[in-house]
mmCIF file of C-alpha atoms in Angstrom:
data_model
loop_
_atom_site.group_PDB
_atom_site.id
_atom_site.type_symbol
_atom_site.label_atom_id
_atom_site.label_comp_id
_atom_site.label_asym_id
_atom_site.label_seq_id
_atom_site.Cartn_x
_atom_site.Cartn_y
_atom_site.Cartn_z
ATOM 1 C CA UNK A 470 62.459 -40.946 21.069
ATOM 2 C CA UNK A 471 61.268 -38.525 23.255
ATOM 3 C CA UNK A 472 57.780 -37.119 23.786
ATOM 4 C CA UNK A 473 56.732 -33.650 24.566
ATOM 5 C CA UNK A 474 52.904 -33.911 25.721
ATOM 6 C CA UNK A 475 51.998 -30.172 25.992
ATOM 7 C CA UNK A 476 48.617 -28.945 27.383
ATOM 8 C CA UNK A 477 46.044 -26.104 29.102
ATOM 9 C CA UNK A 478 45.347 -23.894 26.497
ATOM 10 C CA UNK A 479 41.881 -22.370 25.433
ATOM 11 C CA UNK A 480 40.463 -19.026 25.193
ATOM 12 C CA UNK A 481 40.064 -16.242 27.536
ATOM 13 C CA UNK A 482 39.579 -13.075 28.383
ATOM 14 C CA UNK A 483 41.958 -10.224 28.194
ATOM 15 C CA UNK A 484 43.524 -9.306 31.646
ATOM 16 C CA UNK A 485 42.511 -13.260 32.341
ATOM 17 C CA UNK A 486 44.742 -16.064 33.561
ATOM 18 C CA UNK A 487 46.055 -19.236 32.197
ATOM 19 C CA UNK A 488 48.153 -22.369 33.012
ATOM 20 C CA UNK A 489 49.581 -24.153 30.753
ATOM 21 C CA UNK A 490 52.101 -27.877 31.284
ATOM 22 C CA UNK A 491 54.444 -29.721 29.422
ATOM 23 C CA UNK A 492 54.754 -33.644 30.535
ATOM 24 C CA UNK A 493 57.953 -35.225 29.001
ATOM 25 C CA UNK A 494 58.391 -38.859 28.355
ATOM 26 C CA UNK A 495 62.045 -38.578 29.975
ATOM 27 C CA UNK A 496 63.636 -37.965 32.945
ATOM 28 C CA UNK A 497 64.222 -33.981 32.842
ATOM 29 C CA UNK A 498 66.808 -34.277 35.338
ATOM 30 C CA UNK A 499 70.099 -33.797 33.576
ATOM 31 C CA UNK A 500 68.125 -31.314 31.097
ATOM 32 C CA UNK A 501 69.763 -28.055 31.112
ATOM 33 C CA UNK A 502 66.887 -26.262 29.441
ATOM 34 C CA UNK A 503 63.744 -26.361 28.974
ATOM 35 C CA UNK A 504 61.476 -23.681 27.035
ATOM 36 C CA UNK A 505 58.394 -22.599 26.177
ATOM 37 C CA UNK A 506 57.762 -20.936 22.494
ATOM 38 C CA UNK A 507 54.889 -19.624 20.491
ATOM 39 C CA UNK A 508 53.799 -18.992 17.086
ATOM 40 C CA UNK A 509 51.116 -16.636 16.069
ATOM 41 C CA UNK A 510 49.381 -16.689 12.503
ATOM 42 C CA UNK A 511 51.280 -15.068 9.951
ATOM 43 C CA UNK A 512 54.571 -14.618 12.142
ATOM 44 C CA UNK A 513 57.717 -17.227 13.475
ATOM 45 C CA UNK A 514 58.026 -19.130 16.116
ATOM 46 C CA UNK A 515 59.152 -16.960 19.391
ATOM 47 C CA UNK A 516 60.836 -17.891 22.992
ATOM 48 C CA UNK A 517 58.827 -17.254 25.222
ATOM 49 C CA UNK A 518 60.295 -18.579 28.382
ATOM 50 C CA UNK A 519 63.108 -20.578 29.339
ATOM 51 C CA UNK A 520 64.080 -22.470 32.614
ATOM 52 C CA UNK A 521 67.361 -24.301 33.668
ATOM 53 C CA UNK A 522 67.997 -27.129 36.064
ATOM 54 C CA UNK A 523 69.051 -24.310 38.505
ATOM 55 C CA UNK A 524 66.177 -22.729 37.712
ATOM 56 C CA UNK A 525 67.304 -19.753 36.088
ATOM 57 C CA UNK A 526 64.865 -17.916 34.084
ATOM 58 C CA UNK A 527 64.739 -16.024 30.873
ATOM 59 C CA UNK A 528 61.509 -14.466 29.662
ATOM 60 C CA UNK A 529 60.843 -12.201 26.346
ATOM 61 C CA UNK A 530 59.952 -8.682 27.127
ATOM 62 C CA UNK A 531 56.770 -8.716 25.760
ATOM 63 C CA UNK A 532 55.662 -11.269 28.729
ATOM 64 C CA UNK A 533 58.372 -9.906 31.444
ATOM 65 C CA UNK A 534 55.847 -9.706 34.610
ATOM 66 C CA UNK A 535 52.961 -11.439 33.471
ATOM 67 C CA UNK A 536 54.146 -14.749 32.784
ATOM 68 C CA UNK A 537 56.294 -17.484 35.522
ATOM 69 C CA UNK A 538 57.832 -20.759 33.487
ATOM 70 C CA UNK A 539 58.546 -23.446 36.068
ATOM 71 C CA UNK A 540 59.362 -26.740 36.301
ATOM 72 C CA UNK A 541 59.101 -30.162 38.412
ATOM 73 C CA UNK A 542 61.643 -32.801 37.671
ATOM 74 C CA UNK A 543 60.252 -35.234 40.100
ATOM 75 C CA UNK A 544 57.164 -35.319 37.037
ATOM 76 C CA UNK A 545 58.799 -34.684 34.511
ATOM 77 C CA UNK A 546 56.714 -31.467 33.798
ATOM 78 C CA UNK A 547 57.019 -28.150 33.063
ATOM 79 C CA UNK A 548 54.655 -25.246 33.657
ATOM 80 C CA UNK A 549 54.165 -21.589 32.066
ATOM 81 C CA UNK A 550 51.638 -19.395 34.333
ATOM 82 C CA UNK A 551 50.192 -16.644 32.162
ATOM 83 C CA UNK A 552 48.431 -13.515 33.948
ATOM 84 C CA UNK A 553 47.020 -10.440 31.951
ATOM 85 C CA UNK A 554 47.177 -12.190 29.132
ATOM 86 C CA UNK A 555 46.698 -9.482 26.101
ATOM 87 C CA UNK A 556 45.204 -10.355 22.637
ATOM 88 C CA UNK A 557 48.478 -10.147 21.168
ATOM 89 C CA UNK A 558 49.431 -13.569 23.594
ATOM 90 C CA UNK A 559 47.436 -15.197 21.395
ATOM 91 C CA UNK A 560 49.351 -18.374 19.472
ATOM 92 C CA UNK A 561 50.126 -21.656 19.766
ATOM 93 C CA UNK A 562 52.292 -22.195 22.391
ATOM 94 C CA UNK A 563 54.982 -25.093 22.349
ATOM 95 C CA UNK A 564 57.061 -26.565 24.697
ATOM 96 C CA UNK A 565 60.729 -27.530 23.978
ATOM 97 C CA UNK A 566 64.065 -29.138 25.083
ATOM 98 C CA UNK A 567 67.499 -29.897 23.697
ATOM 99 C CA UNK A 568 68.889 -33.357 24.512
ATOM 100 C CA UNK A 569 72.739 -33.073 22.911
ATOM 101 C CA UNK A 570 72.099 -32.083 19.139
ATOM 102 C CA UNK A 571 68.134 -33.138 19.002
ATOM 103 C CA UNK A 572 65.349 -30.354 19.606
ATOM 104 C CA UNK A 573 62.283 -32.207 20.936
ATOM 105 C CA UNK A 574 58.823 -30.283 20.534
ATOM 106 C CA UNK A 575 55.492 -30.364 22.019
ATOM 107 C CA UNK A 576 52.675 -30.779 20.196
ATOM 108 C CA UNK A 577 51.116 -27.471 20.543
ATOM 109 C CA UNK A 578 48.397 -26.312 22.274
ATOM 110 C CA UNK A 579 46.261 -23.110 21.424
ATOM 111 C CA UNK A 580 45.758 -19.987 23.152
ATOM 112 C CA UNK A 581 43.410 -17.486 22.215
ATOM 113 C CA UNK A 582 42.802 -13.835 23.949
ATOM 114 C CA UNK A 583 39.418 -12.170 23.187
ATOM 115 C CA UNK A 584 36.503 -10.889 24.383
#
């Protein structure tokens, strides 16, 4: 079983910056991708980001620019840098990876964009 331990978020300001990190209890090696998704009230879960071995990146166009998704395999972690975060970023975010047919999920981890 694996174990998505995700982590970083809080509340800021708009325009402000935040980091969150994904720690998995697996070698993320031979993981193609990994992802980042979010879920604000009322509405489904999104992608976000995603991020292959090669590191090859796909963002939504809503956070084209202002966020980076990035990943270490040598910790078995994955990142997503937020910048100019907007009110509208605000959700919980989860990370996420595919090992053959199994989806494994983070726990979540809130983010909230106000003044």
């Amino acid at each position: 079983q694996v174990q998505l331990v995700d982590a970083g978020g809080g509340k800021v300001q708009p325009g402000g910056p935040l980091g969150l990190s994904c720690v998995a209890s697996t070698c993320t090696d031979n993981i193609h991708t990994m992802g980042w998704y979010r879920q604000a009230p009322g509405k489904q879960r999104e992608l976000v980001a995603t991020i292959t071995t090669r590191a090859s990146t796909n963002y939504a166009d809503s956070v084209k620019g202002r966020f980076t998704i990035s990943r270490d395999n040598a910790k078995n972690t994955m990142y997503l840098e937020m910048n100019s975060l907007k009110p509208e970023d605000t959700a919980v975010y989860y990370c996420h990876l595919r090992i053959g047919l199994r989806h494994y999920w983070g726990q979540g981890t809130q983010v909230t964009v106000s003044s």
